[in-house]
Tab-separated table of C-alpha atoms in Angstrom:
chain	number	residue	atom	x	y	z
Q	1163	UNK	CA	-10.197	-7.169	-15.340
Q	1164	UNK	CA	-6.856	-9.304	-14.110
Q	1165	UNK	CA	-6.467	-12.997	-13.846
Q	1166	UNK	CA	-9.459	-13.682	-12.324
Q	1167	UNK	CA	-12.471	-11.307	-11.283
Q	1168	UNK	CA	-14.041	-11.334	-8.433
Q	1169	UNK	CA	-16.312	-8.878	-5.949
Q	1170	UNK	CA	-15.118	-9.453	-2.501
Q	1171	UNK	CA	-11.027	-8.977	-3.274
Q	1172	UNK	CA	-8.979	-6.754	-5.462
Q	1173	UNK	CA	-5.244	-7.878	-5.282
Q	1174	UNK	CA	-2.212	-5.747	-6.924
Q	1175	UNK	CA	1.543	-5.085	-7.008
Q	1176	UNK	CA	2.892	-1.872	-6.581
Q	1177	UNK	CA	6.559	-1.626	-8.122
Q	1178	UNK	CA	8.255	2.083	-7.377
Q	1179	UNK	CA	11.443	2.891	-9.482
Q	1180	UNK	CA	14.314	3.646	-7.007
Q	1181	UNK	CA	13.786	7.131	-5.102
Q	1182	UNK	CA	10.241	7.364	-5.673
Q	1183	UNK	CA	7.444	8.844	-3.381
Q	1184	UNK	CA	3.710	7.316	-3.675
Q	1185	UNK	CA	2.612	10.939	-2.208
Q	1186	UNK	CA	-0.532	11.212	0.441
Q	1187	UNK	CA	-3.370	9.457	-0.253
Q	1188	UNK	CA	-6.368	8.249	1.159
Q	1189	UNK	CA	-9.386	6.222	0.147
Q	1190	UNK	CA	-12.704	4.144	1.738
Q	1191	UNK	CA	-11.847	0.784	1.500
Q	1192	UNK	CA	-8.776	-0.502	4.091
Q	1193	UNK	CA	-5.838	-2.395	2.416
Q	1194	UNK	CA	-3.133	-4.393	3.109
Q	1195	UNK	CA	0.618	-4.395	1.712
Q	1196	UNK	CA	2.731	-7.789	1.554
Q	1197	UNK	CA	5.984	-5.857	1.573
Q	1198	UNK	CA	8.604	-7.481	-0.525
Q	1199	UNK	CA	11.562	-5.154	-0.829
Q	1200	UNK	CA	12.784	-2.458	1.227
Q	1201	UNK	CA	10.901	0.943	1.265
Q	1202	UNK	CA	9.143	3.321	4.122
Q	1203	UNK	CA	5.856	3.572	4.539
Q	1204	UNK	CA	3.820	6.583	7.010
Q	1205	UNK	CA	0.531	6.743	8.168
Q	1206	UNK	CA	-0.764	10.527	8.957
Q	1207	UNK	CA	1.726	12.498	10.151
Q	1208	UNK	CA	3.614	9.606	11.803
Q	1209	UNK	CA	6.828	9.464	10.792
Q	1210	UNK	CA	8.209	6.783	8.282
Q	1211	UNK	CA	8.772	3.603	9.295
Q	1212	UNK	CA	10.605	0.904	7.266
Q	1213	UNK	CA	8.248	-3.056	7.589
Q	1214	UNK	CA	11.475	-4.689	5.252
Q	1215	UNK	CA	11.049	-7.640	3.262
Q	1216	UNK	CA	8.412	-10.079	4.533
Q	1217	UNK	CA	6.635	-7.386	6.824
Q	1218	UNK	CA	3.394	-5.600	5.965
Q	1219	UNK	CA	1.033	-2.970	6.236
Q	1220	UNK	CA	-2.212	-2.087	7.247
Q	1221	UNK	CA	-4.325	0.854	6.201
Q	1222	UNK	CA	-7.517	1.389	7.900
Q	1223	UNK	CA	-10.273	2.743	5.970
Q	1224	UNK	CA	-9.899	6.429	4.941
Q	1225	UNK	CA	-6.258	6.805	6.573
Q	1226	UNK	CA	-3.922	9.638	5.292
Q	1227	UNK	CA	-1.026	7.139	4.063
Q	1228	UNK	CA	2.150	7.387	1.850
Q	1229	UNK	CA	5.225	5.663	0.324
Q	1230	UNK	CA	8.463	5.358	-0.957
Q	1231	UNK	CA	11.029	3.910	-2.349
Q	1232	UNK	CA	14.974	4.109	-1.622
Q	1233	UNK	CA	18.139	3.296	-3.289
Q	1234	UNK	CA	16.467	-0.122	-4.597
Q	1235	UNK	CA	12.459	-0.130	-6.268
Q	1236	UNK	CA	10.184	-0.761	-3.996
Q	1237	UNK	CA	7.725	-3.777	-4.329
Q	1238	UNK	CA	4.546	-5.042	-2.477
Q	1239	UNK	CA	1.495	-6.770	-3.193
Q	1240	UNK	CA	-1.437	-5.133	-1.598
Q	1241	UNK	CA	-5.187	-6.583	-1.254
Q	1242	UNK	CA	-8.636	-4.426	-0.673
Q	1243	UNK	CA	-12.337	-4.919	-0.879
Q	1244	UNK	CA	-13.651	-3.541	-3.377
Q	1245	UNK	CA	-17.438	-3.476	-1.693
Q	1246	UNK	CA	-16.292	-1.220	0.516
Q	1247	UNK	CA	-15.347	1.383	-1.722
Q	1248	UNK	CA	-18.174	3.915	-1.069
């Protein structure tokens, strides 16, 4: 229920408050983050890694995965299909 709905696409923004921690999560469908700030992301028990400004991420399906913010918020737009949420 955004802008526009649609089946095959579900595209957000994530915006973190400065020294914030999106804690371990997984889910079914992969994903994809558009970073746009700077912020670390981790994957399992990999250790953080920092994509900066223009860099993204990719989440394969069901992946342990995590992130957070720094000194500065931390801000990404992130895109999944929803048909593969099951």
């Amino acid at each position: 229920r955004g802008l526009e709905v649609r089946d095959d696409v579900i595209v957000g923004v994530s915006l973190m408050r400065p020294n914030a921690t999106y804690p371990d999560h997984h889910h079914p469908p992969e994903e994809v983050y558009y970073v746009l700030s700077e912020g670390d992301w981790r994957q399992n028990d990999d250790p953080w890694w920092r994509p900066g400004p223009g860099g993204y991420v990719y989440n394969p399906p069901n992946i342990v995965h995590a992130m957070r913010s720094g000194p500065t918020p931390l801000f990404a737009v992130w895109c999944l299909n929803p048909a593969k949420t099951h």
